[in-house]
Coordinates of C-alpha atoms in Angstrom, one line a residue:
M668 CA 59.8 155.9 60.9
D669 CA 57.8 155.7 57.8
N670 CA 58.4 158.7 54.4
N671 CA 54.6 160.2 56.0
L672 CA 56.1 160.6 59.6
I673 CA 59.5 162.0 58.8
N674 CA 58.0 164.6 56.0
Q675 CA 55.7 165.9 58.5
H676 CA 58.7 166.8 60.8
L677 CA 60.1 168.0 57.4
L678 CA 57.6 170.2 57.1
A679 CA 57.8 172.0 59.9
G680 CA 61.0 172.1 59.6
E681 CA 62.2 169.6 62.5
I682 CA 65.4 167.7 62.0
K683 CA 67.3 167.1 65.5
P684 CA 65.0 163.9 66.2
Q685 CA 67.1 161.4 65.6
E686 CA 64.5 159.0 63.8
V687 CA 63.6 161.9 61.5
L688 CA 67.4 161.6 59.8
P689 CA 69.1 158.6 61.2
H690 CA 71.9 158.0 59.0
W691 CA 73.0 161.7 59.4
S692 CA 72.2 161.5 63.2
Y693 CA 74.4 158.4 63.1
L694 CA 77.5 160.3 61.6
K695 CA 77.6 162.7 64.2
S696 CA 78.2 160.2 66.6
L697 CA 81.3 158.4 64.9
A698 CA 84.9 158.9 65.3
Y699 CA 85.7 159.7 62.1
K700 CA 83.5 162.1 59.8
F701 CA 85.0 161.9 56.2
R702 CA 84.2 164.6 53.2
F703 CA 82.1 163.3 50.5
D704 CA 84.4 163.8 47.2
F705 CA 82.4 162.8 44.0
G706 CA 81.8 166.1 41.7
L707 CA 78.4 167.6 43.6
D708 CA 80.0 169.4 46.5
K709 CA 77.0 171.2 46.9
L710 CA 73.4 171.1 45.1
P711 CA 72.0 173.3 42.9
Q712 CA 69.0 175.6 43.1
E713 CA 67.6 175.4 39.6
P714 CA 65.3 172.6 39.5
G715 CA 65.7 169.3 37.3
L716 CA 67.0 165.7 38.0
I717 CA 70.4 164.4 39.8
F718 CA 70.9 160.3 40.0
V719 CA 73.5 159.9 42.3
R720 CA 74.6 155.5 42.5
G721 CA 76.8 153.4 44.7
P722 CA 77.4 150.4 46.2
R723 CA 76.1 150.0 49.7
Q724 CA 77.9 150.9 52.5
Y725 CA 79.5 154.0 51.3
G726 CA 77.2 156.7 52.5
K727 CA 74.7 157.1 49.9
S728 CA 71.8 157.3 52.6
T729 CA 73.8 159.5 55.3
W730 CA 74.8 161.9 51.4
L731 CA 71.4 162.1 51.3
E732 CA 70.3 163.0 54.7
Q733 CA 72.9 165.1 55.2
Q734 CA 71.7 167.1 52.3
I735 CA 68.2 167.2 53.3
A736 CA 69.4 168.8 56.6
H737 CA 71.3 171.1 54.8
T738 CA 68.1 172.2 52.6
I739 CA 65.9 172.6 56.0
E740 CA 68.5 174.6 57.5
E741 CA 68.9 177.1 54.3
F742 CA 66.0 177.4 52.8
G743 CA 63.5 176.7 55.7
P744 CA 60.6 174.2 56.8
G745 CA 59.0 172.6 53.9
S746 CA 62.1 173.1 51.3
A747 CA 62.9 169.7 51.4
L748 CA 60.7 166.2 51.5
Y749 CA 61.7 162.7 51.7
L750 CA 60.9 159.4 50.3
N751 CA 62.2 155.8 50.6
G752 CA 62.1 153.7 47.7
D753 CA 62.2 150.1 49.8
E754 CA 58.5 151.5 50.9
I755 CA 57.2 152.2 47.6
L756 CA 55.8 149.1 46.2
N757 CA 56.3 149.8 41.7
S758 CA 56.3 152.9 39.6
A759 CA 52.6 153.7 40.1
H760 CA 52.9 153.6 44.0
L761 CA 55.6 155.9 43.5
L762 CA 53.6 158.4 40.6
D763 CA 50.9 158.6 43.6
C764 CA 53.5 159.3 46.6
I765 CA 55.2 161.9 44.4
R766 CA 52.0 163.6 43.7
Q767 CA 50.7 163.6 46.9
L768 CA 54.4 165.3 48.1
V769 CA 54.5 168.2 45.2
P770 CA 51.2 170.2 46.7
M771 CA 53.1 170.0 50.2
F772 CA 55.9 172.0 49.8
N773 CA 56.6 175.7 51.3
P774 CA 55.1 177.5 48.3
Q775 CA 57.5 181.1 50.0
A776 CA 60.8 178.4 50.1
L777 CA 63.9 179.4 47.4
V778 CA 64.1 176.1 46.5
K779 CA 61.9 172.8 46.3
R780 CA 63.6 169.3 46.7
L781 CA 62.5 166.0 47.1
F782 CA 64.9 163.6 47.7
I783 CA 64.3 160.0 46.9
D784 CA 66.6 157.0 48.6
E785 CA 67.0 153.8 46.5
I786 CA 64.6 154.8 44.1
T787 CA 66.7 151.8 42.1
A788 CA 63.8 149.2 44.8
V789 CA 61.3 150.6 42.9
N790 CA 60.7 148.4 39.0
Q791 CA 60.3 151.2 36.7
W792 CA 61.2 154.1 38.8
E793 CA 61.5 155.8 35.5
K794 CA 58.0 155.8 34.3
A795 CA 56.8 157.8 37.0
L796 CA 59.5 160.4 36.4
K797 CA 58.6 160.6 33.1
R798 CA 55.0 160.8 33.2
L799 CA 55.4 163.3 35.9
C800 CA 58.2 165.6 34.0
D801 CA 55.7 165.0 30.4
A802 CA 53.4 167.1 32.4
G803 CA 54.9 169.5 33.9
E804 CA 54.4 168.8 37.7
L805 CA 58.3 168.8 38.4
R806 CA 58.8 171.8 36.8
N807 CA 59.7 173.6 39.7
I808 CA 61.6 170.9 41.9
L809 CA 64.6 169.3 42.4
I810 CA 64.4 165.8 42.3
I811 CA 67.7 164.2 44.1
T812 CA 67.7 160.0 43.8
T813 CA 69.9 157.2 44.8
G814 CA 70.5 153.5 44.5
S815 CA 73.0 150.9 44.3
K816 CA 73.1 149.7 40.6
A817 CA 74.4 151.5 37.8
T818 CA 72.0 149.8 35.3
D819 CA 70.2 153.3 36.2
L820 CA 72.3 155.5 34.4
R821 CA 72.7 152.5 31.2
R822 CA 69.1 151.8 30.9
G823 CA 66.8 153.6 33.2
I824 CA 68.0 157.3 33.0
E825 CA 68.6 156.8 29.1
R826 CA 64.3 156.4 29.0
L827 CA 64.2 160.2 30.1
P828 CA 65.7 162.3 27.5
G829 CA 64.9 165.5 27.7
R830 CA 63.5 165.6 30.9
K831 CA 66.4 166.2 33.3
G832 CA 66.5 169.7 33.2
K833 CA 69.4 172.2 32.3
L834 CA 71.7 171.3 34.8
D835 CA 75.3 171.1 34.1
R836 CA 75.7 167.6 35.3
N837 CA 72.5 164.9 36.6
H838 CA 74.8 161.7 36.6
Y839 CA 76.6 160.9 39.8
I840 CA 78.7 157.9 41.2
L841 CA 79.1 158.1 45.4
T842 CA 82.9 156.6 45.1
P843 CA 85.0 155.5 47.8
I844 CA 86.7 158.2 49.9
S845 CA 89.8 159.0 48.9
Y846 CA 93.1 158.0 50.4
R847 CA 94.3 161.3 51.1
E848 CA 91.3 161.8 53.2
F849 CA 91.6 158.5 54.8
K850 CA 95.0 159.5 55.8
H851 CA 94.4 163.2 56.9
H852 CA 91.7 161.7 59.8
C853 CA 93.4 158.0 60.7
Q854 CA 96.9 158.4 60.5
D855 CA 97.4 159.2 63.8
A856 CA 95.3 155.6 65.0
L857 CA 97.0 153.5 62.3
K858 CA 100.4 154.9 62.2
G859 CA 102.2 152.3 59.5
M860 CA 99.4 150.1 59.1
T861 CA 97.7 153.2 57.1
L862 CA 97.5 152.0 54.0
Y863 CA 96.7 148.8 54.7
A864 CA 93.8 149.4 56.5
Y865 CA 92.5 152.0 53.8
L866 CA 92.9 149.1 51.1
L867 CA 91.3 146.7 53.8
S868 CA 88.3 149.4 53.9
G869 CA 87.9 149.7 50.4
G870 CA 87.0 153.4 50.9
S871 CA 84.1 152.6 52.6
P872 CA 83.2 155.1 55.4
I873 CA 81.9 152.7 57.5
A874 CA 84.4 149.9 57.2
A875 CA 87.2 152.9 57.3
N876 CA 85.3 154.2 61.0
A877 CA 85.7 150.5 62.1
I878 CA 89.2 149.6 61.5
A879 CA 90.5 152.8 62.8
S880 CA 88.5 152.4 66.0
N881 CA 89.0 148.3 66.3
G882 CA 91.8 147.4 64.4
T883 CA 89.8 145.4 62.9
L884 CA 86.8 145.0 59.8
P885 CA 84.0 143.5 61.6
E886 CA 81.8 140.7 60.1
Y887 CA 78.5 142.9 60.5
V888 CA 79.8 144.8 57.7
C889 CA 81.0 142.1 55.7
T890 CA 77.6 140.4 56.1
I891 CA 75.5 143.5 55.3
M892 CA 77.9 142.9 51.7
S893 CA 77.3 139.9 51.2
D894 CA 73.7 140.1 51.8
W895 CA 73.2 142.7 49.6
I896 CA 75.0 141.0 46.6
L897 CA 73.5 137.5 47.1
G898 CA 70.3 139.4 47.4
E899 CA 70.6 141.0 43.9
F900 CA 71.7 137.7 42.7
A901 CA 68.7 136.1 44.0
A902 CA 66.4 138.4 42.5
S903 CA 67.8 138.3 39.1
M904 CA 67.1 134.0 39.3
R905 CA 71.0 133.4 39.5
T906 CA 72.5 131.2 42.0
R907 CA 74.7 131.4 44.9
S908 CA 77.0 129.0 43.7
H909 CA 77.5 130.0 40.5
L910 CA 78.2 133.9 42.0
L911 CA 81.0 131.6 43.9
A912 CA 82.5 129.9 41.1
V913 CA 82.8 133.0 38.9
L914 CA 84.5 135.1 42.2
Q915 CA 87.0 132.3 42.6
G916 CA 87.8 132.1 38.9
I917 CA 88.3 136.1 39.5
Y918 CA 90.6 135.1 42.3
L919 CA 92.4 132.6 40.5
F920 CA 93.4 134.6 37.3
G921 CA 94.1 137.2 39.0
G922 CA 95.5 139.8 37.0
T923 CA 95.8 137.3 33.7
P924 CA 93.6 138.2 30.7
L925 CA 90.5 135.5 30.6
G926 CA 88.1 134.7 27.9
Q927 CA 84.2 134.2 29.1
A928 CA 84.1 130.5 27.7
K929 CA 87.4 129.8 29.5
L930 CA 85.8 131.7 32.8
A931 CA 83.1 129.0 32.1
R932 CA 85.1 125.9 31.8
E933 CA 87.6 126.8 34.7
T934 CA 84.2 127.3 36.9
G935 CA 82.1 124.7 36.1
L936 CA 79.1 127.1 34.6
S937 CA 77.2 125.8 31.5
N938 CA 78.8 128.0 29.0
N939 CA 80.1 131.3 28.5
T940 CA 76.6 133.1 28.1
V941 CA 75.8 132.6 31.9
A942 CA 79.5 133.2 32.7
Q943 CA 78.5 136.8 30.6
G944 CA 75.4 137.1 32.8
Y945 CA 77.3 137.1 36.7
I946 CA 79.9 139.2 35.4
E947 CA 77.6 142.0 34.1
L948 CA 75.6 141.8 37.7
L949 CA 78.5 142.4 39.4
S950 CA 79.9 145.4 37.0
D951 CA 76.1 146.7 37.4
L952 CA 76.7 146.4 41.4
M953 CA 80.2 148.7 41.1
C954 CA 81.8 145.3 42.7
I955 CA 83.9 144.6 39.0
M956 CA 85.2 146.5 35.8
P957 CA 86.4 144.8 32.8
A958 CA 89.7 146.0 31.4
F959 CA 90.1 144.8 27.6
P960 CA 93.2 144.9 25.7
Y961 CA 93.9 148.1 23.7
D962 CA 94.8 148.7 20.5
N963 CA 98.4 151.4 20.3
D964 CA 97.8 152.4 17.0
R965 CA 94.2 152.3 16.2
K966 CA 94.0 153.7 20.0
I967 CA 91.1 151.2 20.5
S968 CA 89.6 148.6 22.2
L969 CA 89.7 145.0 21.2
W970 CA 86.2 144.3 22.5
R971 CA 86.5 140.4 21.1
K972 CA 90.2 139.2 22.9
P973 CA 89.7 137.6 26.2
C974 CA 90.0 140.8 29.3
K975 CA 90.8 141.1 32.9
Y976 CA 88.6 141.7 35.5
H977 CA 89.2 143.9 38.2
F978 CA 88.0 144.8 41.7
I979 CA 87.0 148.6 41.8
N980 CA 85.0 147.7 45.2
L981 CA 88.3 146.5 47.4
L982 CA 85.7 145.8 50.3
T983 CA 83.6 143.6 48.3
A984 CA 87.1 142.0 47.1
F985 CA 88.2 141.4 51.2
V986 CA 84.8 140.3 51.9
W987 CA 84.9 137.5 49.7
H988 CA 88.9 136.8 49.3
P989 CA 89.6 133.4 50.4
K990 CA 92.1 134.1 52.6
R991 CA 89.3 136.4 54.5
P992 CA 91.7 138.8 55.5
R993 CA 90.1 141.3 58.6
T994 CA 92.8 143.3 59.9
P995 CA 95.5 145.5 58.5
I996 CA 98.0 143.2 59.3
A997 CA 96.5 140.3 57.6
V998 CA 96.6 142.7 54.6
K999 CA 100.0 143.1 54.6
N1000 CA 101.2 139.7 55.3
L1001 CA 99.2 138.1 52.6
A1002 CA 100.9 135.8 50.0
P1003 CA 103.2 137.7 47.5
K1004 CA 100.8 136.4 44.4
D1005 CA 97.7 137.4 46.9
F1006 CA 99.3 140.9 47.6
A1007 CA 100.5 142.1 44.1
I1008 CA 96.7 141.2 42.5
I1009 CA 95.6 143.7 45.4
L1010 CA 97.9 146.1 44.6
E1011 CA 96.4 145.9 40.8
W1012 CA 92.8 145.8 42.0
A1013 CA 93.8 149.4 44.3
V1014 CA 94.8 151.1 41.4
A1015 CA 92.0 149.9 39.4
Q1016 CA 89.6 151.4 42.4
E1017 CA 91.3 154.5 42.5
L1018 CA 91.3 155.2 38.8
W1019 CA 87.5 154.6 38.6
R1020 CA 87.1 157.0 41.4
R1021 CA 88.6 159.8 40.0
L1022 CA 87.0 158.7 36.5
C1023 CA 83.6 159.1 38.4
R1024 CA 84.4 162.1 39.6
D1025 CA 85.2 164.0 37.0
D1026 CA 83.2 162.4 34.2
A1027 CA 79.7 164.3 33.9
A1028 CA 79.3 161.2 30.6
G1029 CA 78.4 159.0 33.4
L1030 CA 79.6 155.7 34.9
P1031 CA 82.9 154.3 32.8
L1032 CA 82.0 151.2 31.6
N1033 CA 85.8 149.4 31.3
F1034 CA 89.8 150.1 31.2
N1035 CA 92.1 149.2 29.1
F1036 CA 95.8 147.0 29.3
W1037 CA 98.2 146.7 26.7
Q1038 CA 100.1 143.5 25.6
S1039 CA 102.4 142.3 22.8
K1040 CA 104.3 138.7 23.0
T1041 CA 106.7 139.9 25.4
H1042 CA 105.4 142.5 27.4
E1043 CA 102.6 144.0 29.4
I1044 CA 101.3 147.5 30.6
D1045 CA 98.5 147.2 33.0
F1046 CA 96.5 150.4 32.8
V1047 CA 96.1 152.4 29.6
Y1048 CA 94.2 155.0 31.3
Q1049 CA 92.0 157.8 29.6
N1050 CA 92.1 161.2 30.6
N1051 CA 91.1 164.2 28.7
T1052 CA 92.0 162.7 25.4
I1053 CA 95.7 162.1 27.3
S1054 CA 96.7 158.4 27.4
R1055 CA 98.4 157.5 30.6
Y1056 CA 100.1 154.0 30.8
I1057 CA 100.7 152.5 34.5
E1058 CA 102.1 149.2 35.2
V1059 CA 101.9 147.5 39.2
K1060 CA 104.3 145.8 40.5
K1061 CA 104.9 144.5 44.2
G1062 CA 109.1 144.6 44.4
S1063 CA 111.8 146.9 43.9
L1064 CA 112.4 148.0 40.0
S1065 CA 114.5 150.6 38.1
P1066 CA 114.0 152.1 35.0
L1067 CA 116.1 149.5 33.4
N1068 CA 113.6 147.3 33.6
F1069 CA 111.4 149.1 31.3
S1070 CA 114.4 150.1 28.8
W1071 CA 111.9 148.2 26.2
F1072 CA 108.9 150.8 26.5
L1073 CA 110.9 153.7 24.9
K1074 CA 110.8 151.5 21.7
T1075 CA 107.1 150.4 21.5
H1076 CA 105.6 153.4 23.1
P1077 CA 108.1 156.1 21.6
Q1078 CA 105.9 158.9 22.5
Q1079 CA 104.0 158.2 25.8
N1080 CA 105.2 158.4 29.4
L1081 CA 105.1 155.3 31.9
D1082 CA 104.0 155.4 35.6
V1083 CA 105.6 152.4 37.4
I1084 CA 104.2 151.5 41.1
N1085 CA 106.3 149.5 42.8
A1086 CA 108.4 150.0 46.0
N1087 CA 111.1 152.3 44.2
R1088 CA 111.0 155.6 43.5
F1089 CA 112.6 156.8 40.4
C1090 CA 112.3 159.4 38.3
T1091 CA 113.9 159.9 34.2
A1092 CA 112.2 161.7 31.4
R1093 CA 109.4 159.5 30.7
I1094 CA 109.6 156.4 33.1
N1095 CA 108.6 157.3 36.9
G1096 CA 108.7 154.9 39.3
K1097 CA 106.4 156.0 42.8
T1098 CA 104.8 153.5 45.6
L1099 CA 101.0 152.9 46.1
E1100 CA 100.9 155.5 48.5
D1101 CA 102.2 158.6 46.1
F1102 CA 99.8 156.9 43.6
L1103 CA 96.9 157.3 45.8
L1104 CA 97.9 160.7 47.2
E1105 CA 98.2 162.5 43.6
E1106 CA 94.8 164.0 43.9

């Protein structure tokens, strides 16, 4: 159903026909219904601009249609209207579409909300919003947009200074569902495989439903994810073979610091500039995030040093994984070296999820790790000006393995994520499941 037909139904307050809100209708048929927890529990009634970004297959369109339904149910017909960015040709077309819809809102509605799905499909979409805001045409309307590219947070949104209304927060990242939410719904079905199933799903609601229902990650989900990434790289004039080479390098070096020159050399790319372009686009798609060395004395990132590349989207990591694990037991049975890096990426994804949920400033750009000539700590996590040090290991360890930390970091505490639990004054051991259930 196209934009015009959908809006005819919304103006009449009709949300029941399946084709009006297909993702929301499909959600009601799923065995497991997960709660979205990314910092936006309820839409504000005030006008302004809200930007919700997130990877494909993580529920943006479903959430958006859910909010349309809630708006119509609470505020009546004509309080919510809709545009699909995939049907809009360019920024001029977007401008015309919005101008056609603005007079269509019910004048008696207490709120007026325009939902624009996948606005990032429209090139230079921010120009249309800027013109409308400058002309005062959106002064009484809340615009809610979704998109799959984090570049909007760093580029497009920056071109709308002073035009986002007076909302407390404008930027949100729709993050993976939490392990706590997944376990609450799926543990009875998955039992001892619950943690491995969650890792395999990457916190994607559609993947989580399929794995909990059928015990496997279906190929159609993998195809959707791979087609999305390949399509974005093709659109930016980058090749499939170079992308695969970069991904191979990330899998090969895992949690090892890797300079872009070495990445280019080891993967056969022409130079480090080419490698940088592929890394940046993977970051923009919220698939990976670099981790830079941390200077503990100056409390700064060392940007010129080689960095690690962490997957912050575990579903993507498994879709492209050389071993192609598609079941929880296959994840559990990965070779120790392969599983160890999956554990590190699981921690990276969870830290990223928490940062995105709690940080009103927008998208976090990098992690940190600490390294000396003899020791290394996987994550230095900044949370409300407090530095949290986290080490991730596959095996069972004890506080004695980290006695050196007490000397190198006399004012800090260390969390060791491993197979063993222990507690001392400054060094605490916990399992990955303990860590994921903290919040």
